[in-house]
Short mmCIF file of C-alpha atoms in Angstrom, two decimals:
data_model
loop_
_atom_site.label_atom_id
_atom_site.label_comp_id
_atom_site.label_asym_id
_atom_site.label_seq_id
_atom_site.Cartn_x
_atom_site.Cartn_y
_atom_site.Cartn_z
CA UNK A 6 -39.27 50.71 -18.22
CA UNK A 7 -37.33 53.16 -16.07
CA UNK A 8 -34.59 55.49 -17.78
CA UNK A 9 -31.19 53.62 -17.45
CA UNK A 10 -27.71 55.09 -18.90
CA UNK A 11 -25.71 52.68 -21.30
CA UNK A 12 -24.12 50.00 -19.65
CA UNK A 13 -20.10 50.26 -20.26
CA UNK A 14 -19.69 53.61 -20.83
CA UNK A 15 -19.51 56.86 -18.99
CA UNK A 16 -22.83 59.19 -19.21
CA UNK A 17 -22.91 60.61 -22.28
CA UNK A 18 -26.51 60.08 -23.51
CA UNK A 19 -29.90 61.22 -22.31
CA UNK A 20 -31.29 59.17 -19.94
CA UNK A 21 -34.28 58.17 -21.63
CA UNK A 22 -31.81 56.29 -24.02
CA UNK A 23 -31.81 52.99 -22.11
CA UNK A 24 -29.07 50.39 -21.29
CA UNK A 25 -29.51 46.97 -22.70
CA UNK A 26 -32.29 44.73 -21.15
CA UNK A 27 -30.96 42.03 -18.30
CA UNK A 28 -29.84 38.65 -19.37
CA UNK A 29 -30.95 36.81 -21.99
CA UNK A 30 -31.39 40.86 -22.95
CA UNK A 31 -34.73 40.60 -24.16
CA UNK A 32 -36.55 37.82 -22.27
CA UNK A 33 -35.65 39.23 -19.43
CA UNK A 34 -37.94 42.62 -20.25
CA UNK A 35 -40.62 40.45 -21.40
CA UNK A 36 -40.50 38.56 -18.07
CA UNK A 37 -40.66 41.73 -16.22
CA UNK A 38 -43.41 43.30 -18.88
CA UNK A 39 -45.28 40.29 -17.44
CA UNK A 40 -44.89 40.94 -13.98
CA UNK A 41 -42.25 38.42 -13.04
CA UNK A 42 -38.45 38.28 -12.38
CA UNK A 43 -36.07 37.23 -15.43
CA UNK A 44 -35.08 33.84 -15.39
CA UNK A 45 -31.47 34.42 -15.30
CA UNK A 46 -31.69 36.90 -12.46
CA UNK A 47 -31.67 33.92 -10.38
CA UNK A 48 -35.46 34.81 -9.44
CA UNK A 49 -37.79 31.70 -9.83
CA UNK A 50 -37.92 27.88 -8.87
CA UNK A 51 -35.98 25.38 -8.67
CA UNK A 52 -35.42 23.08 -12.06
CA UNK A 53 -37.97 20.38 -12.09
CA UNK A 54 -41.29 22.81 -11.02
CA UNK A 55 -43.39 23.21 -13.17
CA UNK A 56 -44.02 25.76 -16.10
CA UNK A 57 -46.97 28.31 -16.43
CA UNK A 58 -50.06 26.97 -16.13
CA UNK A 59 -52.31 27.64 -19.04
CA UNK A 60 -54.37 30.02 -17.30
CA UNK A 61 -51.30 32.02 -16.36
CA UNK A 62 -49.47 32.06 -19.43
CA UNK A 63 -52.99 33.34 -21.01
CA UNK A 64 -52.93 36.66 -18.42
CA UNK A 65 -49.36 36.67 -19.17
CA UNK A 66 -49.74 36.36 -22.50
CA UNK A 67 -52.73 39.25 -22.52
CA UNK A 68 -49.97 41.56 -20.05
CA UNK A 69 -47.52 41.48 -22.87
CA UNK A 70 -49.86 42.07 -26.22
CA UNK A 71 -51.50 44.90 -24.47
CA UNK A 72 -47.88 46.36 -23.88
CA UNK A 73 -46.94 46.14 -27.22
CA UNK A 74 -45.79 49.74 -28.25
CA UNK A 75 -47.50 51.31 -31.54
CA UNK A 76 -44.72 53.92 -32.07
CA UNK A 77 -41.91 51.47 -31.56
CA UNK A 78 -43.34 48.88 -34.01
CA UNK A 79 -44.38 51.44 -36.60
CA UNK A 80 -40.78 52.47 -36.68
CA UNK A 81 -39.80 48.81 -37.46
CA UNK A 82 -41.65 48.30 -39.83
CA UNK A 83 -40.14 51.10 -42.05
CA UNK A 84 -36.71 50.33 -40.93
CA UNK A 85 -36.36 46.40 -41.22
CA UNK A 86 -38.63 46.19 -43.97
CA UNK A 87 -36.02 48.29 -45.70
CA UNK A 88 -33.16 46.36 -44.35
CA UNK A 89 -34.46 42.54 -44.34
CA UNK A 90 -37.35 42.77 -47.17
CA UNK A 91 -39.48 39.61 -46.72
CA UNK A 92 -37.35 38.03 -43.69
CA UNK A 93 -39.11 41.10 -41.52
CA UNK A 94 -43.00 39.57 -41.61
CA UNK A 95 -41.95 36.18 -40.12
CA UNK A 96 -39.03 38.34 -37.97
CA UNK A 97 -41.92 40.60 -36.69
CA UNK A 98 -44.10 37.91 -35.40
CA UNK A 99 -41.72 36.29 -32.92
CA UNK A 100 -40.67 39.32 -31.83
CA UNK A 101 -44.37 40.31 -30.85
CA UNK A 102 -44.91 37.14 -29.19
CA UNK A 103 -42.88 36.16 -25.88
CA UNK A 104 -44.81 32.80 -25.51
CA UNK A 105 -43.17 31.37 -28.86
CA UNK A 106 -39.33 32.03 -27.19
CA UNK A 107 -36.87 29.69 -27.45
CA UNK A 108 -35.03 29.64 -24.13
CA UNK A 109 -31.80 27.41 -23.46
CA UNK A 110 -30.59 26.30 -20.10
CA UNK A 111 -26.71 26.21 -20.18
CA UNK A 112 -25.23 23.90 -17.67
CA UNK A 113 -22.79 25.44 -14.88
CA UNK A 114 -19.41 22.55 -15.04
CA UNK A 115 -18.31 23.66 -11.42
CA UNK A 116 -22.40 22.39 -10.15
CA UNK A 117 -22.46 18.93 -12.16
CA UNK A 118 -26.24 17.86 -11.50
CA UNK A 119 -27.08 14.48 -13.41
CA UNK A 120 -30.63 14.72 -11.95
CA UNK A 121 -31.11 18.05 -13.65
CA UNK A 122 -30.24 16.72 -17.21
CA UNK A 123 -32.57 13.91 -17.14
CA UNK A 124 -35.34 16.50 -16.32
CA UNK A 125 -34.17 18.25 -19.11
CA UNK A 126 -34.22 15.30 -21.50
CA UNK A 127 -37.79 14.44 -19.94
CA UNK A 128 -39.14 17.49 -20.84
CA UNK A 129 -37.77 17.70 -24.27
CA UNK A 130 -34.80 19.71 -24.16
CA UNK A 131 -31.12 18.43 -26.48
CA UNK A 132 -28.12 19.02 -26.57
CA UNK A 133 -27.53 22.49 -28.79
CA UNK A 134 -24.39 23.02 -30.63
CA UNK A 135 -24.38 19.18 -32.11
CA UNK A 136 -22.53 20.54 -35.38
CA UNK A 137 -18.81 20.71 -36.13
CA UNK A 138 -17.95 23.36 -34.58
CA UNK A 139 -14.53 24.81 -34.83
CA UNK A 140 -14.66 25.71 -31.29
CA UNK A 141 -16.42 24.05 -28.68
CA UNK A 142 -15.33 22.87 -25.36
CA UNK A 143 -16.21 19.54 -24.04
CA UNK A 144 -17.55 20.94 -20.54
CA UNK A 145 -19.43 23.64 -22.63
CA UNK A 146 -22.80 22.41 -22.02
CA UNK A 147 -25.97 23.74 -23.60
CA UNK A 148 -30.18 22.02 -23.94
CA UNK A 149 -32.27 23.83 -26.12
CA UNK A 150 -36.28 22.75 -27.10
CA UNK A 151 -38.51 23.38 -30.17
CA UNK A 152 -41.48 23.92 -27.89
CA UNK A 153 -41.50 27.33 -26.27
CA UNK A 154 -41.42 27.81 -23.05
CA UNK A 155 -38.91 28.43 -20.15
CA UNK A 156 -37.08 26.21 -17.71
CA UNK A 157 -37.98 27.08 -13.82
CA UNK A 158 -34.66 29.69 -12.49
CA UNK A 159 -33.10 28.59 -9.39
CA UNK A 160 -32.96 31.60 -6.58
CA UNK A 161 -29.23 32.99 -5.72
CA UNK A 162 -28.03 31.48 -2.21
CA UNK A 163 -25.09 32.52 -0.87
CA UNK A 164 -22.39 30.36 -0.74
CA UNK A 165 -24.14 27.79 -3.09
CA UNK A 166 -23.45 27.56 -6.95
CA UNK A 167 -26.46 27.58 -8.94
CA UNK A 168 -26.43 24.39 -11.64
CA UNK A 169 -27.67 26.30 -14.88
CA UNK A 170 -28.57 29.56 -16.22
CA UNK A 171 -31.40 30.19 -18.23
CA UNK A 172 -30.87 32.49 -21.43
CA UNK A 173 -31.10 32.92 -25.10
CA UNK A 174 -29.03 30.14 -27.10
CA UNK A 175 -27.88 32.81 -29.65
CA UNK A 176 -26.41 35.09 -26.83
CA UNK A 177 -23.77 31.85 -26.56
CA UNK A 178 -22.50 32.76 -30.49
CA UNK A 179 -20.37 35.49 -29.54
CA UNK A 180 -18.81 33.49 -26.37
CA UNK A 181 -18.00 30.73 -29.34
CA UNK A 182 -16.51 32.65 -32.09
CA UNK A 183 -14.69 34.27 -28.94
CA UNK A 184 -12.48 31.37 -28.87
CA UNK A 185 -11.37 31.48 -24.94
CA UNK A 186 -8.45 28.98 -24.29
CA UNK A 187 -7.09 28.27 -20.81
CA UNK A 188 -4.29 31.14 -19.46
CA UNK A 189 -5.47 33.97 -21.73
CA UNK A 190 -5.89 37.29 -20.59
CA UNK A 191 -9.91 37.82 -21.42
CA UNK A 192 -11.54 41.33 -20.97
CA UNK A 193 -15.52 41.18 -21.16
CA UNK A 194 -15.47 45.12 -21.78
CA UNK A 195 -20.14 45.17 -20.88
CA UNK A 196 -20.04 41.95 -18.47
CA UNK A 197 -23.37 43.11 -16.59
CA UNK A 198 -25.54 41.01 -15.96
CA UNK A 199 -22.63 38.35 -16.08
CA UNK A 200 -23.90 35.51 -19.26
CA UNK A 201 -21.58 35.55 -21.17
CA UNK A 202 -18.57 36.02 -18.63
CA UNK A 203 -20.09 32.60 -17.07
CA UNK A 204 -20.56 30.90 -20.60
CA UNK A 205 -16.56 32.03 -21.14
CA UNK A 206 -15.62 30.36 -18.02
CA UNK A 207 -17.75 27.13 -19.13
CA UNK A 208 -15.26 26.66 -22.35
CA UNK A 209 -11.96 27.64 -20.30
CA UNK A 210 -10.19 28.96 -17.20
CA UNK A 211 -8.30 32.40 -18.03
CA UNK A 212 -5.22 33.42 -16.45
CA UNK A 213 -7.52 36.84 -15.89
CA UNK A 214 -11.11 37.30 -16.70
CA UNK A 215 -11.41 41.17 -16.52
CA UNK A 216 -15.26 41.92 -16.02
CA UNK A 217 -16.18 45.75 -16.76
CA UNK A 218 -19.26 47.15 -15.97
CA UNK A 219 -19.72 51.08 -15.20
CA UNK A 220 -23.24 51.15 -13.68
CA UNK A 221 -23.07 50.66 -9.80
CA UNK A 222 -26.27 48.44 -9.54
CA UNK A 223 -26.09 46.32 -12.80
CA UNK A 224 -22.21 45.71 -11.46
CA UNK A 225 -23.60 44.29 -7.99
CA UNK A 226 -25.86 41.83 -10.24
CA UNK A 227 -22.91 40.89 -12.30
CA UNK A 228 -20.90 39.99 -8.92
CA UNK A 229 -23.84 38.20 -8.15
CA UNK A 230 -23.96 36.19 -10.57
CA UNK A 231 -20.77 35.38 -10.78
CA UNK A 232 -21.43 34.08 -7.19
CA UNK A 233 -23.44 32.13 -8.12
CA UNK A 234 -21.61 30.10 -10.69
CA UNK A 235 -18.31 29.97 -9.94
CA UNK A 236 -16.27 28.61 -7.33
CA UNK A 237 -13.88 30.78 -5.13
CA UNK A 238 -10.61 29.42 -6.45
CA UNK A 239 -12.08 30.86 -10.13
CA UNK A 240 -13.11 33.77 -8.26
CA UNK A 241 -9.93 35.11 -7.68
CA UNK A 242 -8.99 35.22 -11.04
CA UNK A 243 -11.84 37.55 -11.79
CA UNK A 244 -11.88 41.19 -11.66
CA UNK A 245 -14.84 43.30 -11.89
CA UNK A 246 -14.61 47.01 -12.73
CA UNK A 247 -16.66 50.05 -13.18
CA UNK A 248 -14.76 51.60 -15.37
CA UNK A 249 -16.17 53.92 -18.87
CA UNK A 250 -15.48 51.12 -21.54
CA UNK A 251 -14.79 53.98 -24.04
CA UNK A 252 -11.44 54.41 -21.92
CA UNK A 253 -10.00 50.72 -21.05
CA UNK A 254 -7.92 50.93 -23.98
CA UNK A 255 -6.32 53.86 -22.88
CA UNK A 256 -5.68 52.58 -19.43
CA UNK A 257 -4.56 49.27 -20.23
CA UNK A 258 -2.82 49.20 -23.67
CA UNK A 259 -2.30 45.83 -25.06
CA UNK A 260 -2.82 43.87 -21.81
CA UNK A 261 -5.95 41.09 -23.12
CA UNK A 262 -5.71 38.38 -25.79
CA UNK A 263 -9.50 38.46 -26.41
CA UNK A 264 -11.69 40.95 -25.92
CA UNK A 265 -16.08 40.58 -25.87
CA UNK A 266 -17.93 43.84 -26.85
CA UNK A 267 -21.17 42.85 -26.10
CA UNK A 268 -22.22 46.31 -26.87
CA UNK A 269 -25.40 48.37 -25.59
CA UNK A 270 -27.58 48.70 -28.33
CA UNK A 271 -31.42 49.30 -29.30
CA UNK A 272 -33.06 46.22 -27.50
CA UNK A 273 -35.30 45.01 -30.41
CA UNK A 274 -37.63 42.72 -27.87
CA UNK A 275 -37.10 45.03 -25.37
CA UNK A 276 -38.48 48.17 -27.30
CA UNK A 277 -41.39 46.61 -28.68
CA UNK A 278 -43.04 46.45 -24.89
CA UNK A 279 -42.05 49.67 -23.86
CA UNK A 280 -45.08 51.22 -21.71
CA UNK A 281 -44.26 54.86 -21.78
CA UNK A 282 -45.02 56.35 -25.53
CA UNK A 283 -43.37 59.07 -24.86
CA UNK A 284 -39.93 57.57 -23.68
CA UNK A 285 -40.20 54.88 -26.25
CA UNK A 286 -40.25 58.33 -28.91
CA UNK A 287 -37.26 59.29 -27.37
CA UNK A 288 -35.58 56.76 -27.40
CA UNK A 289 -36.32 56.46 -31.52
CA UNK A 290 -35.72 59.71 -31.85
CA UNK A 291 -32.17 59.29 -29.81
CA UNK A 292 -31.21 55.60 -31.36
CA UNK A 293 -28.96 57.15 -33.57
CA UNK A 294 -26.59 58.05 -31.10
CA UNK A 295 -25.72 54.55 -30.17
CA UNK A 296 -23.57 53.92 -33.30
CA UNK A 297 -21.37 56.54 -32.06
CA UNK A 298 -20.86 55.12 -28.85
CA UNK A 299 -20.73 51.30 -30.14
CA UNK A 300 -17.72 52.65 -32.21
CA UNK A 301 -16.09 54.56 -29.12
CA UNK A 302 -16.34 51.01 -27.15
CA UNK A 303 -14.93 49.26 -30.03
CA UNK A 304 -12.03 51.34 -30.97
CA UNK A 305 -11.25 51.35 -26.85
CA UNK A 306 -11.09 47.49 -27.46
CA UNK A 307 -8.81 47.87 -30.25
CA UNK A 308 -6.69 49.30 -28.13
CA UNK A 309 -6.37 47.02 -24.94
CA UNK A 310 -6.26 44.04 -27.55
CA UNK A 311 -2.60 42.92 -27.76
CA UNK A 312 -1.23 42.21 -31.43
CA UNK A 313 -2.46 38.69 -32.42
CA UNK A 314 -5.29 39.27 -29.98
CA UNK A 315 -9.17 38.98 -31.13
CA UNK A 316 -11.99 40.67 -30.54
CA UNK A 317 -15.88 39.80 -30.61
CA UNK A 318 -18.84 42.47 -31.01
CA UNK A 319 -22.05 41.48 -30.59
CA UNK A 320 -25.36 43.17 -29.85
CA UNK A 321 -28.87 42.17 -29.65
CA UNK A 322 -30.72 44.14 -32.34
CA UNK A 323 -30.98 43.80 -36.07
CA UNK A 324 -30.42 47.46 -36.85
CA UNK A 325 -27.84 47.82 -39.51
CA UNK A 326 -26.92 50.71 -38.26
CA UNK A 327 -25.87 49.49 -34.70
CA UNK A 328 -24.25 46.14 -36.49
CA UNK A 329 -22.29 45.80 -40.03
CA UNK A 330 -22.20 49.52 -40.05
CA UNK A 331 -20.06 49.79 -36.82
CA UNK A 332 -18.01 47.16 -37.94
CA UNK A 333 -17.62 48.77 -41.20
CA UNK A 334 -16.34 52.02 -39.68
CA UNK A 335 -14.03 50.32 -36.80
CA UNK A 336 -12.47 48.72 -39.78
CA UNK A 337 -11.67 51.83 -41.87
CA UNK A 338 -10.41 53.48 -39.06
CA UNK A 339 -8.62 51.04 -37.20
CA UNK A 340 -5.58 49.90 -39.86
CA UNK A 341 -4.35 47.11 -37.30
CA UNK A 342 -7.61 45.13 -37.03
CA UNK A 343 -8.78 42.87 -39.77
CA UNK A 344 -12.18 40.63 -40.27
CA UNK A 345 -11.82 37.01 -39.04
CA UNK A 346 -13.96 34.80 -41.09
CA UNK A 347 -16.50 32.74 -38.75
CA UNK A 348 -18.95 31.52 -41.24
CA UNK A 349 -17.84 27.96 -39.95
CA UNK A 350 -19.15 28.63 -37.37
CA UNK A 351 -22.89 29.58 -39.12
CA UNK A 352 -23.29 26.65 -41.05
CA UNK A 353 -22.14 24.08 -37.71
CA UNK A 354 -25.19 25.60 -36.00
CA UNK A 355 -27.84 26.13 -38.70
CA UNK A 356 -29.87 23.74 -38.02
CA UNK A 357 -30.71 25.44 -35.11
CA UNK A 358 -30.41 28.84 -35.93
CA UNK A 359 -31.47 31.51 -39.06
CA UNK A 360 -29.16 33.79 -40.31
CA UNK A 361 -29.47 36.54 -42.42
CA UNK A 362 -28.00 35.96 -46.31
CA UNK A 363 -25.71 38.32 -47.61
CA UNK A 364 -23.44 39.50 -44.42
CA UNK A 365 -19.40 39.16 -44.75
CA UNK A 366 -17.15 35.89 -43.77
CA UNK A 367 -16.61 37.93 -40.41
CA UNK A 368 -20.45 38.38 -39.38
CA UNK A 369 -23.41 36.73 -38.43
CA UNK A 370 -27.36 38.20 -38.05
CA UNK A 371 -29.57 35.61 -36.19
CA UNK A 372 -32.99 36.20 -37.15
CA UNK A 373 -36.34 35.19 -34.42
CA UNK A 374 -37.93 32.39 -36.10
CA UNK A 375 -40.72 29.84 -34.78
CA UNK A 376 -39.42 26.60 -33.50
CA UNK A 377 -36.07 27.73 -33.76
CA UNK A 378 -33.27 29.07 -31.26
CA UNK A 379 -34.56 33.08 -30.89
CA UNK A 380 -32.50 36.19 -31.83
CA UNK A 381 -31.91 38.83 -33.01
CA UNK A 382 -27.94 37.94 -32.08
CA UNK A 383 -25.67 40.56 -34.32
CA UNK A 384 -21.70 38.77 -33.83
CA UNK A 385 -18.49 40.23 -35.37
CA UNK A 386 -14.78 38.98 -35.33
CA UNK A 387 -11.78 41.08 -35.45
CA UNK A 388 -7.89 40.49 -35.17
CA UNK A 389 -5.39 42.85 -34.38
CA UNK A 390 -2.33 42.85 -36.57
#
C-alpha cells in the first residue's frame, strides 16, 4: 500500500503513517490486496451477477494469506491479547481471513429498485437492524447475510444514481447513534470516501450536510460518490471541503447540531495485509501518534458543535489507545461535553453484532466474529453542554 497522509487533517505525520483504508475501510484493502476494485468504489457489476467463482475466490483467497504481514500480526498479538484476553483468538481469525466477511448492501431511498431486493432476499440477504432501535428511520434500509461473501458493485455513471452501496454493517453504528433529524446542521468532519455521509442522508434530509475532507484525490471520490447517490435537489444542500479538520472548530464556532468524527486511525484489516515490511514497521513504530491527532480532530469538533449539539467518534480499529482512551482525554479536557449513553442501541442490534464487555454507557467495540456482521467498529457519543 502506497504512503497516504491522514485523511481530515493537515500534514503533520510521516507519510508512511497511512490514511484510513477506502470504504467499508477494511474490505476495501482486502479487495485491492486481491487485485480488484473495492466494492463501494463503485468498481464491479451490476447487482444480480454473480459472485466469485470457486476457483477465483481460491487464487484470491491464496493473494491475501500470502500478504498477510508477520510484523503487523506479531504486534497484535501482544497488544490485543493484552487488551481483549480470550476475545483476541476468535478476533484474530476473521481478521486474517477476507473470505469469512460479512458485507451489507444498504439501499439508496432516492434509486428505489424492487427488483434488486428480491435478488437480495433470493440470495439470502435480511433486513439488518430488526431490533428496537431508538433511532432508525423508516427509509433507512439495510440486508445483511450469515454466509460470507459480497454483493456485485454497480459502476459510477454520470448522471445516474446508483441503487445500493456495498459496505460493512457496523460502519452504519456511528450514522445511528448519530441521530440525524431533518433541518439540522450536520458536519461529517472525515467524509472521504462518502459512506457514512450517504447512510446520514438515508435516515434524513439536513438543512446543511457539511462534508470535509483535506486530501485532494480522496475528496474527488467523496464527490463522486455523492454523485452517485443523491439527487441534485439534495446536492445543493451539500458542501464538500478540504479543509484541516483539526481547525473547523476554529473557523466555524458553534455552527452544526451533530457532528461525525469518523476518525483516521490504525486500519486493523488493513494493516494485517500490508506488503511492504518495512512501511508496515513504520507505521507500528509511528501508531502512537494517531491518538494525538484523533484528540486534535475531536476537540476541533467540540468546538463547531453548538450547545445541545452531539457528537459521534468512531474509528475502525480495536486499539484502546486510538478508542476509550481518546474519549477519555476529550472528556477531561473538554468541561462542556458529556458521555451520552447508547447502550440501547447495543443490545437492539446484538443479535447481529459482538461487542466487547466492560466499555461505558457512551461506547461500543464491535468485535469480527464468524457468521456475524464484521468489525472492528469503535463508536462514541458526546453532548455539548
Amino acid at each position: 500500500m502506497a504512503p497516504r497522509w491522514p485523511r481530515g487533517a493537515g500534514r503533520v505525520l510521516p507519510p508512511a503513517l497511512p490514511r484510513r483504508a477506502g470504504p467499508g475501510h477494511a474490505a476495501a484493502a482486502a479487495a485491492a490486496a486481491a487485485g480488484g476494485g473495492p466494492g463501494e468504489s463503485g468498481a464491479g457489476q451490476r447487482p444480480g451477477a454473480a459472485f466469485l467463482s470457486p476457483k477465483l475466490e481460491n487464487e484470491t483467497k491464496g493473494k491475501l494469506q500470502k500478504q498477510i504481514c508477520r510484523v503487523v500480526l506479531d504486534h497484535f498479538e501482544k497488544q490485543y491479547t493484552a487488551e481483549l484476553g480470550n476475545a483476541w483468538s476468535s478476533v484474530r481469525d476473521v481478521l486474517t481471513d477476507p473470505l469469512c466477511w460479512q458485507h451489507s448492501v444498504l439501499l439508496n431511498r432516492f434509486s428505489p429498485c424492487p427488483e434488486l431486493e428480491s435478488r437480495l432476499c433470493v440470495q439470502g440477504y435480511h433486513p439488518a437492524f430488526q431490533g428496537a432501535l431508538p433511532y432508525l428511520p423508516a427509509a433507512f434500509q439495510c440486508y445483511i447475510r450469515r454466509a460470507p461473501g459480497r454483493f456485485p458493485a454497480q459502476k459510477h455513471q454520470a448522471g445516474r444514481l446508483k441503487e445500493c452501496y456495498l459496505l460493512n454493517a457496523a460502519s452504519l453504528l456511528p450514522v445511528l447513534a448519530l441521530e440525524v433529524k431533518d433541518g439540522e446542521k450536520v458536519l461529517d468532519l472525515c467524509a472521504a470516501p462518502g459512506g457514512k455521509s450517504v447512510a446520514i442522508l438515508q435516515c434524513a434530509c439536513p438543512g446543511r450536510l457539511h462534508c470535509n475532507e483535506f486530501d485532494d484525490s480522496r475528496a474527488r471520490w467523496l464527490e463522486e460518490t455523492i454523485e452517485s447517490f443523491i439527487p441534485q435537489p439534495l446536492i445543493n444542500l451539500i458542501t464538500v471541503s478540504k479543509l484541516d479538520g483539526r481547525h473547523i472548530g476554529d473557523l466555524k464556532p458553534e455552527l452544526y447540531d451533530k457532528v461525525l468524527v469518523d476518525a483516521p486511525c490504525s486500519n486493523d484489516r488493513s494493516w494485517l495485509f500490508s506488503s511492504d515490511i518495512h512501511q508496515a514497521t513504520l507505521r507500528l513504530v509511528q501508531r502512537k501518534e494517531l491518538s494525538s491527532l484523533q484528540f486534535q480532530l475531536l476537540r476541533s469538533a467540540a468546538k463547531a458543535l453548538r450547545p445541545g449539539g452531539c457528537l459521534v467518534y468512531s474509528t475502525c480499529t480495536l486499539s484502546k489507545a486510538e478508542n476509550s482512551d481518546v474519549i477519555n482525554l476529550t472528556l477531561s479536557s473538554c468541561s462542556d461535553l458529556v458521555p451520552v449513553d447508547i447502550s440501547e442501541m447495543g443490545r437492539a442490534v446484538s443479535q447481529e453484532f459482538t461487542f466487547l464487555a466492560g466499555l461505558q454507557q457512551h461506547e461500543l467495540l464491535v468485535l469480527p466474529e464468524r457468521g456475524r456482521a464484521w468489525g472492528p467498529m469503535y463508536v462514541a457519543k458526546l453532548k455539548k453542554i
